[in-house]
PDB file of C-alpha atoms in Angstrom:
ATOM      1  CA  GLN A   1       0.000   0.000   0.000  1.00 89.00           C
ATOM      2  CA  VAL A   2       1.203   3.498  -0.826  1.00 93.00           C
ATOM      3  CA  ARG A   3       0.168   6.091   1.728  1.00 94.00           C
ATOM      4  CA  ARG A   4       0.362   9.858   1.456  1.00 96.00           C
ATOM      5  CA  PRO A   5      -0.904  11.168   4.818  1.00 95.00           C
ATOM      6  CA  ALA A   6      -1.639  14.908   4.823  1.00 97.00           C
ATOM      7  CA  GLY A   7       1.221  16.841   6.410  1.00 96.00           C
ATOM      8  CA  LYS A   8       3.303  13.706   7.029  1.00 97.00           C
ATOM      9  CA  ILE A   9       5.916  11.604   5.248  1.00 98.00           C
ATOM     10  CA  PRO A  10       4.656   9.418   2.355  1.00 98.00           C
ATOM     11  CA  TYR A  11       5.415   5.726   2.796  1.00 97.00           C
ATOM     12  CA  LEU A  12       4.921   2.264   1.344  1.00 96.00           C
ATOM     13  CA  THR A  13       4.005  -0.839   3.345  1.00 94.00           C
ATOM     14  CA  LEU A  14       4.003  -4.470   2.282  1.00 90.00           C
ATOM     15  CA  VAL A  15       0.577  -5.861   3.115  1.00 87.00           C
ATOM     16  CA  PRO A  16      -0.743  -9.384   2.620  1.00 82.00           C
ATOM     17  CA  ALA A  17      -3.816  -9.576   0.394  1.00 82.00           C
ATOM     18  CA  GLY A  18      -6.844  -8.509   2.417  1.00 81.00           C
ATOM     19  CA  GLY A  19      -4.725  -7.307   5.327  1.00 77.00           C
ATOM     20  CA  PRO A  20      -5.573  -4.079   7.161  1.00 77.00           C
ATOM     21  CA  GLY A  21      -1.991  -2.826   7.325  1.00 82.00           C
ATOM     22  CA  GLY A  22       1.621  -3.792   6.932  1.00 86.00           C
ATOM     23  CA  ILE A  23       4.370  -4.789   9.317  1.00 85.00           C
ATOM     24  CA  ASN A  24       7.176  -3.837   6.882  1.00 92.00           C
ATOM     25  CA  GLY A  25       7.752  -0.692   4.877  1.00 95.00           C
ATOM     26  CA  ILE A  26       9.855   2.269   3.781  1.00 97.00           C
ATOM     27  CA  ASN A  27       9.195   6.001   3.826  1.00 97.00           C
ATOM     28  CA  ALA A  28      10.233   8.865   1.538  1.00 98.00           C
ATOM     29  CA  ALA A  29      12.982   9.832   4.020  1.00 97.00           C
ATOM     30  CA  GLY A  30      14.623   6.420   3.529  1.00 97.00           C
ATOM     31  CA  ILE A  31      13.621   4.888   6.867  1.00 97.00           C
ATOM     32  CA  THR A  32      12.989   1.171   6.406  1.00 95.00           C
ATOM     33  CA  LEU A  33      11.160  -0.844   9.032  1.00 92.00           C
ATOM     34  CA  THR A  34      10.793  -4.605   9.193  1.00 89.00           C
ATOM     35  CA  SER A  35       9.102  -6.290  12.095  1.00 82.00           C
ATOM     36  CA  SER A  36       7.388  -9.407  13.337  1.00 77.00           C
ATOM     37  CA  LEU A  37       4.048  -9.940  15.036  1.00 65.00           C
ATOM     38  CA  LEU A  38       5.445 -12.812  17.121  1.00 61.00           C
ATOM     39  CA  LEU A  39       2.301 -14.829  16.525  1.00 61.00           C
ATOM     40  CA  ASP A  40       3.796 -17.750  18.427  1.00 59.00           C
ATOM     41  CA  ARG A  41       3.797 -15.544  21.546  1.00 63.00           C
ATOM     42  CA  LEU A  42       0.175 -14.462  21.804  1.00 64.00           C
ATOM     43  CA  PRO A  43      -0.750 -12.982  25.205  1.00 66.00           C
ATOM     44  CA  ALA A  44      -2.940 -14.827  27.665  1.00 70.00           C
ATOM     45  CA  ALA A  45      -6.678 -14.357  27.148  1.00 73.00           C
ATOM     46  CA  ASP A  46      -6.937 -12.272  30.328  1.00 74.00           C
ATOM     47  CA  ALA A  47      -3.920 -10.055  29.554  1.00 71.00           C
ATOM     48  CA  PRO A  48      -4.643  -6.307  29.416  1.00 70.00           C
ATOM     49  CA  PRO A  49      -4.245  -4.469  26.077  1.00 66.00           C
ATOM     50  CA  THR A  50      -0.656  -3.441  25.398  1.00 67.00           C
ATOM     51  CA  GLY A  51      -1.185  -0.514  23.040  1.00 67.00           C
ATOM     52  CA  PRO A  52      -1.989   0.081  19.387  1.00 69.00           C
ATOM     53  CA  LEU A  53      -2.147  -2.685  16.810  1.00 77.00           C
ATOM     54  CA  HIS A  54       1.221  -3.660  15.353  1.00 80.00           C
ATOM     55  CA  ALA A  55       0.433  -2.266  11.881  1.00 86.00           C
ATOM     56  CA  ILE A  56      -0.530   1.079  13.452  1.00 88.00           C
ATOM     57  CA  ARG A  57       2.836   1.281  15.231  1.00 88.00           C
ATOM     58  CA  VAL A  58       4.592   0.663  11.905  1.00 92.00           C
ATOM     59  CA  ALA A  59       2.499   3.332  10.150  1.00 93.00           C
ATOM     60  CA  ARG A  60       3.200   5.897  12.888  1.00 93.00           C
ATOM     61  CA  VAL A  61       6.946   5.417  12.563  1.00 95.00           C
ATOM     62  CA  LEU A  62       6.960   5.519   8.766  1.00 96.00           C
ATOM     63  CA  GLU A  63       4.764   8.620   8.523  1.00 97.00           C
ATOM     64  CA  SER A  64       6.733  10.543  11.166  1.00 96.00           C
ATOM     65  CA  ALA A  65      10.408   9.534  11.326  1.00 97.00           C
ATOM     66  CA  ARG A  66      13.004  11.270   9.180  1.00 97.00           C
ATOM     67  CA  THR A  67      16.032   9.815  11.024  1.00 97.00           C
ATOM     68  CA  LEU A  68      16.938   6.571  12.733  1.00 95.00           C
ATOM     69  CA  ASP A  69      16.952   8.315  16.114  1.00 96.00           C
ATOM     70  CA  GLU A  70      13.408   9.595  15.521  1.00 96.00           C
ATOM     71  CA  ALA A  71      12.254   6.096  14.546  1.00 95.00           C
ATOM     72  CA  LEU A  72      13.801   4.535  17.648  1.00 93.00           C
ATOM     73  CA  ASP A  73      12.280   7.233  19.842  1.00 94.00           C
ATOM     74  CA  LEU A  74       8.815   6.600  18.393  1.00 91.00           C
ATOM     75  CA  LEU A  75       9.151   2.848  18.895  1.00 87.00           C
ATOM     76  CA  THR A  76      10.246   3.130  22.508  1.00 86.00           C
ATOM     77  CA  ARG A  77       7.490   5.625  23.405  1.00 81.00           C
ATOM     78  CA  GLN A  78       4.591   3.580  21.938  1.00 59.00           C
TER      79      GLN A  78
END
């Protein structure tokens, strides 16, 4: 998917057919992000939510980070 969010950095994510978002991508600033959902490590059924969906975390980094330091900062704050 190619995204061009208003006022943010355009980016491309690799999304499986029918998927809502990607877990890998690159933005126009050259930041590349690859990740894993760790599906073999699903939380217990009674575990509290841990934050935004994985694909949303990826999108936030790609649409906002212009440097590696910015990307790392966004990932550690989410």
